Short mmCIF file of C-alpha atoms in Angstrom, two decimals:
data_model
loop_
_atom_site.label_atom_id
_atom_site.label_comp_id
_atom_site.label_asym_id
_atom_site.label_seq_id
_atom_site.Cartn_x
_atom_site.Cartn_y
_atom_site.Cartn_z
CA MET A 189 41.14 -11.65 55.93
CA SER A 190 39.76 -14.78 57.52
CA LYS A 191 37.85 -17.31 55.46
CA LEU A 192 34.27 -18.33 56.17
CA ALA A 193 33.83 -21.20 58.55
CA GLU A 194 32.35 -24.28 56.97
CA GLY A 195 28.77 -23.48 56.02
CA ARG A 196 25.95 -23.86 53.52
CA ALA A 197 25.30 -21.35 50.74
CA LEU A 198 21.99 -21.06 48.88
CA LEU A 199 22.92 -19.76 45.42
CA LEU A 200 19.92 -18.17 43.68
CA VAL A 201 20.48 -17.64 39.95
CA ASN A 202 18.47 -15.42 37.60
CA PRO A 203 19.07 -16.85 34.10
CA ASN A 204 17.21 -13.85 32.62
CA ALA A 205 19.74 -11.35 33.99
CA ARG A 206 22.04 -9.76 31.42
CA ARG A 207 24.88 -12.12 32.37
CA GLY A 208 22.57 -14.86 33.64
CA GLN A 209 23.67 -17.36 30.99
CA GLU A 210 27.32 -17.30 32.08
CA GLN A 211 28.72 -20.45 33.63
CA ILE A 212 27.84 -20.90 37.30
CA ALA A 213 30.28 -23.79 37.84
CA PRO A 214 33.40 -21.58 38.32
CA ILE A 215 31.54 -19.49 40.92
CA VAL A 216 30.40 -22.61 42.77
CA GLU A 217 33.95 -23.98 42.67
CA ARG A 218 35.38 -20.73 44.04
CA LEU A 219 32.90 -20.74 46.94
CA GLU A 220 33.48 -24.43 47.67
CA ARG A 221 37.21 -23.74 48.00
CA SER A 222 36.32 -21.64 51.04
CA ARG A 223 34.67 -24.71 52.63
CA LEU A 224 31.12 -23.76 51.67
CA SER A 225 28.70 -26.39 50.43
CA VAL A 226 26.59 -24.81 47.68
CA THR A 227 22.99 -25.47 46.68
CA VAL A 228 22.06 -23.90 43.31
CA GLU A 229 18.46 -22.81 42.72
CA LYS A 230 17.37 -21.08 39.50
CA PHE A 231 14.31 -18.84 39.29
CA GLU A 232 12.40 -17.53 36.27
CA ALA A 233 10.43 -14.68 37.90
CA LEU A 234 11.43 -12.26 40.68
CA PRO A 235 8.62 -13.25 43.11
CA GLU A 236 10.09 -16.75 43.19
CA ILE A 237 13.21 -15.48 44.99
CA ALA A 238 11.46 -14.77 48.28
CA ARG A 239 9.59 -18.08 48.11
CA ASP A 240 12.84 -19.95 47.51
CA ILE A 241 14.51 -18.29 50.50
CA VAL A 242 11.57 -19.08 52.79
CA ARG A 243 11.36 -22.66 51.49
CA LEU A 244 15.10 -23.41 51.73
CA ARG A 245 16.29 -21.20 54.62
CA HIS A 246 16.56 -24.18 56.96
CA MET A 247 19.32 -25.65 54.78
CA ALA A 248 21.39 -22.47 54.38
CA ASP A 249 23.75 -20.32 56.43
CA LEU A 250 23.91 -17.57 53.80
CA VAL A 251 22.05 -16.51 50.66
CA VAL A 252 23.89 -15.58 47.44
CA VAL A 253 21.93 -13.76 44.73
CA CYS A 254 23.26 -14.02 41.17
CA GLY A 255 21.43 -11.31 39.25
CA GLY A 256 20.86 -7.59 38.92
CA ASP A 257 19.52 -4.94 41.30
CA GLY A 258 15.92 -6.09 40.85
CA SER A 259 16.85 -9.64 41.86
CA VAL A 260 18.75 -8.48 44.94
CA SER A 261 15.92 -6.17 46.07
CA SER A 262 13.39 -8.98 45.56
CA ALA A 263 15.41 -11.11 47.97
CA ALA A 264 15.69 -8.39 50.62
CA MET A 265 12.56 -8.89 52.76
CA ALA A 266 12.86 -12.68 52.93
CA THR A 267 16.58 -12.42 53.70
CA MET A 268 15.90 -9.87 56.45
CA GLU A 269 13.29 -12.15 58.01
CA SER A 270 15.57 -15.19 57.77
CA GLY A 271 18.42 -13.37 59.51
CA LEU A 272 20.87 -14.84 56.99
CA PRO A 273 23.71 -12.76 55.50
CA MET A 274 23.51 -12.07 51.77
CA GLY A 275 26.15 -12.29 49.06
CA ILE A 276 25.90 -10.60 45.66
CA ILE A 277 27.19 -11.87 42.31
CA PRO A 278 26.47 -8.90 39.97
CA MET A 279 24.98 -10.35 36.80
CA GLY A 280 22.66 -7.46 35.91
CA THR A 281 22.97 -4.42 33.66
CA ALA A 282 23.54 -1.53 36.09
CA ASN A 283 24.56 -3.42 39.28
CA ASP A 284 24.23 -0.23 41.31
CA LEU A 285 24.16 -1.92 44.72
CA ALA A 286 27.39 -3.77 43.91
CA ARG A 287 28.85 -0.43 42.81
CA THR A 288 27.77 1.19 46.08
CA LEU A 289 29.37 -1.62 48.10
CA ASN A 290 32.55 -1.76 45.98
CA ILE A 291 31.82 -5.35 44.99
CA PRO A 292 33.83 -6.23 41.84
CA MET A 293 31.99 -6.66 38.54
CA ASP A 294 34.19 -9.69 37.81
CA LEU A 295 32.08 -12.64 38.92
CA LEU A 296 34.90 -14.69 40.42
CA GLN A 297 36.26 -11.69 42.30
CA ALA A 298 32.75 -11.08 43.64
CA ALA A 299 32.70 -14.71 44.82
CA ASP A 300 36.03 -14.07 46.57
CA VAL A 301 34.39 -11.22 48.53
CA ILE A 302 31.86 -13.73 49.88
CA ALA A 303 34.58 -16.31 50.57
CA ARG A 304 36.54 -13.83 52.69
CA GLY A 305 33.57 -13.62 55.02
CA ARG A 306 33.63 -9.88 55.77
CA THR A 307 30.11 -8.47 56.16
CA ARG A 308 28.67 -4.99 56.38
CA ARG A 309 25.28 -4.06 57.82
CA ILE A 310 23.37 -1.79 55.46
CA ASP A 311 20.05 0.05 55.38
CA VAL A 312 17.00 -1.14 53.47
CA GLY A 313 14.40 1.25 52.12
CA THR A 314 10.75 0.27 51.74
CA VAL A 315 7.84 1.78 49.84
CA ASN A 316 4.41 0.43 50.75
CA GLY A 317 6.21 -2.57 52.25
CA HIS A 318 8.33 -3.34 49.15
CA ALA A 319 12.10 -3.28 49.66
CA PHE A 320 14.68 -1.33 47.68
CA PHE A 321 18.39 -0.78 48.13
CA ASN A 322 19.16 2.00 45.63
CA VAL A 323 16.28 4.27 44.57
CA ALA A 324 12.49 4.22 44.36
CA SER A 325 10.97 6.73 41.97
CA ILE A 326 7.82 8.10 40.41
CA GLY A 327 7.71 9.69 36.96
CA LEU A 328 10.43 9.54 34.31
CA SER A 329 12.34 6.49 35.49
CA THR A 330 9.10 4.58 35.97
CA GLU A 331 8.10 5.34 32.40
CA LEU A 332 11.57 4.18 31.36
CA ALA A 333 11.21 0.90 33.27
CA GLN A 334 7.79 0.28 31.72
CA GLY A 335 8.96 1.06 28.19
CA LEU A 336 12.34 -0.70 28.22
CA ASP A 337 12.38 -3.73 25.94
CA PRO A 338 13.93 -6.65 27.88
CA VAL A 339 15.66 -7.86 24.71
CA LEU A 340 17.14 -4.38 24.13
CA LYS A 341 18.23 -4.22 27.77
CA LYS A 342 19.94 -7.62 27.65
CA ARG A 343 21.62 -7.04 24.29
CA PHE A 344 22.81 -3.45 24.66
CA GLY A 345 23.00 -3.01 28.45
CA ARG A 346 23.38 0.62 29.53
CA LEU A 347 23.17 1.79 25.91
CA GLY A 348 19.72 0.21 25.83
CA TYR A 349 18.73 2.38 28.80
CA ALA A 350 20.00 5.49 27.00
CA LEU A 351 18.02 4.72 23.84
CA ALA A 352 14.84 4.11 25.84
CA ALA A 353 15.43 7.30 27.89
CA MET A 354 15.54 9.44 24.75
CA LYS A 355 12.15 8.07 23.74
CA VAL A 356 10.68 8.76 27.20
CA LEU A 357 11.99 12.35 27.27
CA THR A 358 10.26 13.26 24.01
CA ARG A 359 6.79 12.63 25.48
CA ALA A 360 7.28 13.40 29.19
CA VAL A 361 4.87 15.73 31.04
CA ARG A 362 4.89 17.09 34.57
CA PHE A 363 2.55 15.73 37.23
CA HIS A 364 1.15 17.15 40.47
CA ALA A 365 2.29 15.62 43.76
CA LYS A 366 2.10 16.27 47.48
CA ILE A 367 5.26 15.45 49.46
CA THR A 368 4.89 15.06 53.24
CA GLU A 369 7.93 15.07 55.54
CA LYS A 370 7.70 15.17 59.34
CA GLY A 371 4.02 16.15 59.12
CA ALA A 372 4.67 19.13 56.83
CA ALA A 373 3.30 18.91 53.28
CA ILE A 374 4.29 20.72 50.09
CA GLU A 375 2.65 20.52 46.67
CA VAL A 376 4.81 20.42 43.54
CA GLU A 377 4.66 20.14 39.74
CA THR A 378 7.42 17.74 38.79
CA TYR A 379 8.74 15.35 36.16
CA GLN A 380 10.17 12.91 38.70
CA ILE A 381 10.41 12.28 42.42
CA ALA A 382 13.16 9.90 43.51
CA VAL A 383 13.82 8.59 47.01
CA GLY A 384 17.26 7.09 47.54
CA ASN A 385 18.42 4.65 50.17
CA GLY A 386 21.88 3.85 48.81
CA ARG A 387 24.42 5.87 46.87
CA HIS A 388 24.37 4.78 43.21
CA TYR A 389 21.43 4.32 40.85
CA GLY A 390 20.72 4.39 37.12
CA GLY A 391 24.05 2.87 36.12
CA GLY A 392 26.33 5.11 38.17
CA ASN A 393 24.37 8.27 39.02
CA VAL A 394 24.73 9.42 42.63
CA VAL A 395 21.64 9.99 44.80
CA GLU A 396 23.32 12.75 46.82
CA GLU A 397 27.01 13.52 47.14
CA THR A 398 27.24 12.52 50.83
CA ALA A 399 24.78 9.61 50.66
CA GLU A 400 25.75 6.21 52.06
CA ILE A 401 23.82 2.97 52.31
CA ASP A 402 24.29 2.79 56.08
CA ASP A 403 23.61 6.44 57.04
CA GLY A 404 20.13 5.77 58.43
CA HIS A 405 18.13 8.13 56.22
CA LEU A 406 16.57 8.58 52.79
CA ASP A 407 17.49 11.27 50.23
CA LEU A 408 14.69 12.73 48.08
CA TYR A 409 14.89 14.87 44.98
CA SER A 410 12.19 16.31 42.73
CA LEU A 411 12.75 17.59 39.16
CA GLU A 412 10.70 20.77 38.90
CA MET A 413 12.08 22.50 35.79
CA THR A 414 9.75 23.82 33.08
CA ASN A 415 12.06 22.76 30.23
CA LEU A 416 13.00 19.10 30.55
CA TRP A 417 15.82 19.41 28.05
CA LYS A 418 17.75 21.37 30.68
CA LEU A 419 18.57 17.90 32.02
CA ALA A 420 21.29 17.78 29.38
CA LEU A 421 23.11 20.54 31.28
CA MET A 422 22.67 18.70 34.57
CA ILE A 423 24.12 15.34 33.55
CA ARG A 424 27.49 15.86 35.24
CA SER A 425 25.85 16.98 38.48
CA PHE A 426 23.72 13.81 38.59
CA ARG A 427 26.86 11.71 38.14
CA SER A 428 28.47 13.44 41.14
CA GLY A 429 25.35 13.83 43.28
CA THR A 430 25.47 17.66 43.26
CA HIS A 431 22.19 18.14 41.33
CA GLY A 432 20.65 19.71 44.46
CA ALA A 433 22.62 22.87 43.65
CA TRP A 434 20.27 23.56 40.70
CA ARG A 435 17.25 25.70 41.68
CA GLU A 436 14.98 23.43 39.63
CA VAL A 437 15.83 20.44 41.84
CA ARG A 438 14.16 20.18 45.24
CA THR A 439 15.99 18.01 47.79
CA ALA A 440 15.16 16.68 51.25
CA ARG A 441 16.60 14.21 53.75
CA CYS A 442 14.50 12.27 56.25
CA VAL A 443 13.69 8.78 57.58
CA GLU A 444 10.15 8.72 56.15
CA PHE A 445 8.29 10.39 53.27
CA ASP A 446 4.72 10.23 52.00
CA ILE A 447 3.93 11.04 48.37
CA GLU A 448 0.44 11.45 46.97
CA THR A 449 -0.60 12.13 43.36
CA ARG A 450 -3.96 13.11 41.87
CA LYS A 451 -4.35 9.68 40.35
CA PRO A 452 -2.40 6.49 41.18
CA MET A 453 1.04 6.45 39.58
CA PRO A 454 3.40 3.44 39.43
CA VAL A 455 6.49 3.32 41.65
CA ASN A 456 9.76 1.91 40.32
CA THR A 457 12.10 0.28 42.84
CA ASP A 458 15.58 -0.63 41.61
CA GLY A 459 14.31 -1.08 38.06
CA GLU A 460 11.06 -2.95 38.81
CA ILE A 461 7.48 -1.64 39.09
CA VAL A 462 6.19 -2.93 42.44
CA THR A 463 3.48 -0.58 43.75
CA SER A 464 1.71 2.74 43.13
CA THR A 465 0.90 6.03 44.84
CA PRO A 466 -0.07 6.97 47.48
CA ALA A 467 3.36 5.83 48.60
CA HIS A 468 4.90 5.64 52.06
CA PHE A 469 8.70 5.50 52.11
CA LYS A 470 10.69 4.40 55.14
CA VAL A 471 14.29 3.52 55.95
CA HIS A 472 15.21 0.46 58.04
CA PRO A 473 18.70 1.22 59.43
CA LYS A 474 21.30 -1.54 59.20
CA ALA A 475 18.57 -4.09 58.57
CA ILE A 476 20.56 -6.63 56.57
CA SER A 477 24.08 -8.05 56.58
CA VAL A 478 25.84 -8.17 53.18
CA PHE A 479 29.22 -9.60 52.21
CA ALA A 480 31.29 -6.62 51.05
CA PRO A 481 34.81 -5.19 51.05
CA PRO A 482 35.73 -2.65 53.77
CA SER A 483 33.80 0.63 53.46
CA VAL A 484 36.63 2.91 54.66
CA GLY A 485 37.29 5.85 52.36
CA SER A 486 33.98 5.71 50.48
CA PRO A 487 33.25 8.89 48.44
CA GLY A 488 30.33 10.04 50.57
CA ARG A 489 32.23 9.80 53.83
CA THR A 490 35.28 11.43 52.25
CA GLU A 491 33.10 14.38 51.22
CA MET A 492 31.58 14.69 54.71
CA PHE A 493 35.07 14.57 56.25
CA ARG A 494 36.27 17.25 53.82
CA ARG A 495 33.35 19.52 54.72
CA ALA A 496 33.83 19.00 58.46
CA THR A 497 37.55 19.67 58.21
CA SER A 498 36.94 22.82 56.17
CA ALA A 499 34.39 24.06 58.72
CA ASP A 500 36.81 23.40 61.60
CA LEU A 501 39.54 25.36 59.82
CA GLU A 502 37.19 28.31 59.21
CA LEU A 503 36.08 28.30 62.87
CA SER A 504 39.69 28.10 64.02
CA ALA A 505 40.59 31.11 61.85
CA LEU A 506 37.70 33.16 63.30
CA ARG A 507 38.90 32.45 66.85
CA ARG A 508 42.39 33.80 66.20
#
């Protein structure tokens, strides 16, 4: 693959990310080998990311975010408006966007992906104007995000999420919501409504088995069981994205959704609480360019190809 032409990289570092205290110098050195000049800017709070991009965009040809999914999503709107491509150095806990894009978890290998210069245009989801790449949700995962101790998260990583999830499940209750899609509304009693833009979320769960981050639509699911502990039986299906096969899980696919609740409820986007209901969700197809390995052979597309091939074979057999 060809290297990047000589250019300027704005490297935004979140020192509060799980791996945010690791040495930046080797990453800078690896990028500079590819003829990039690198400006390093650290931020302490997520809202600073967008301000840094707006303030420094004139001295950059690309933006590189060193942090977790929340950091990357916080950079999305400003990066979109700047028109600059974005690189990702996965320093967070779950790193679901990096997982979706097949970006290595090894920091130097992730820097090599940027150095090679191959980009991929991907979709961005928004809820009430706030960007997300993976999933935005109302209910259980929001309670988890609110109750997760940052120290526990940084020290124990995904185990910290699991411990906090157990605590949330013991006191969870269903809530009433109205979901509107293409002008048609349905009212539900649910524990969680999630709207996915990408493929992976929650440390490796799959939004929907055929979902891709450049497919131009959003995937919704709603957990409408009466016994929440049945989730224990569904764990494998959430890891593979086949949870829609359970009758207690409502699914839908569209480019826009509206969700209303009886009282305002917080909305979690990629691990951060950013807004509340009523919530308007929308997909922005191929809105941003990200440095990533080739996307050929991704699981979602493989599954769609398998289904199409199977259908063709069945049709061919009927015609004989």
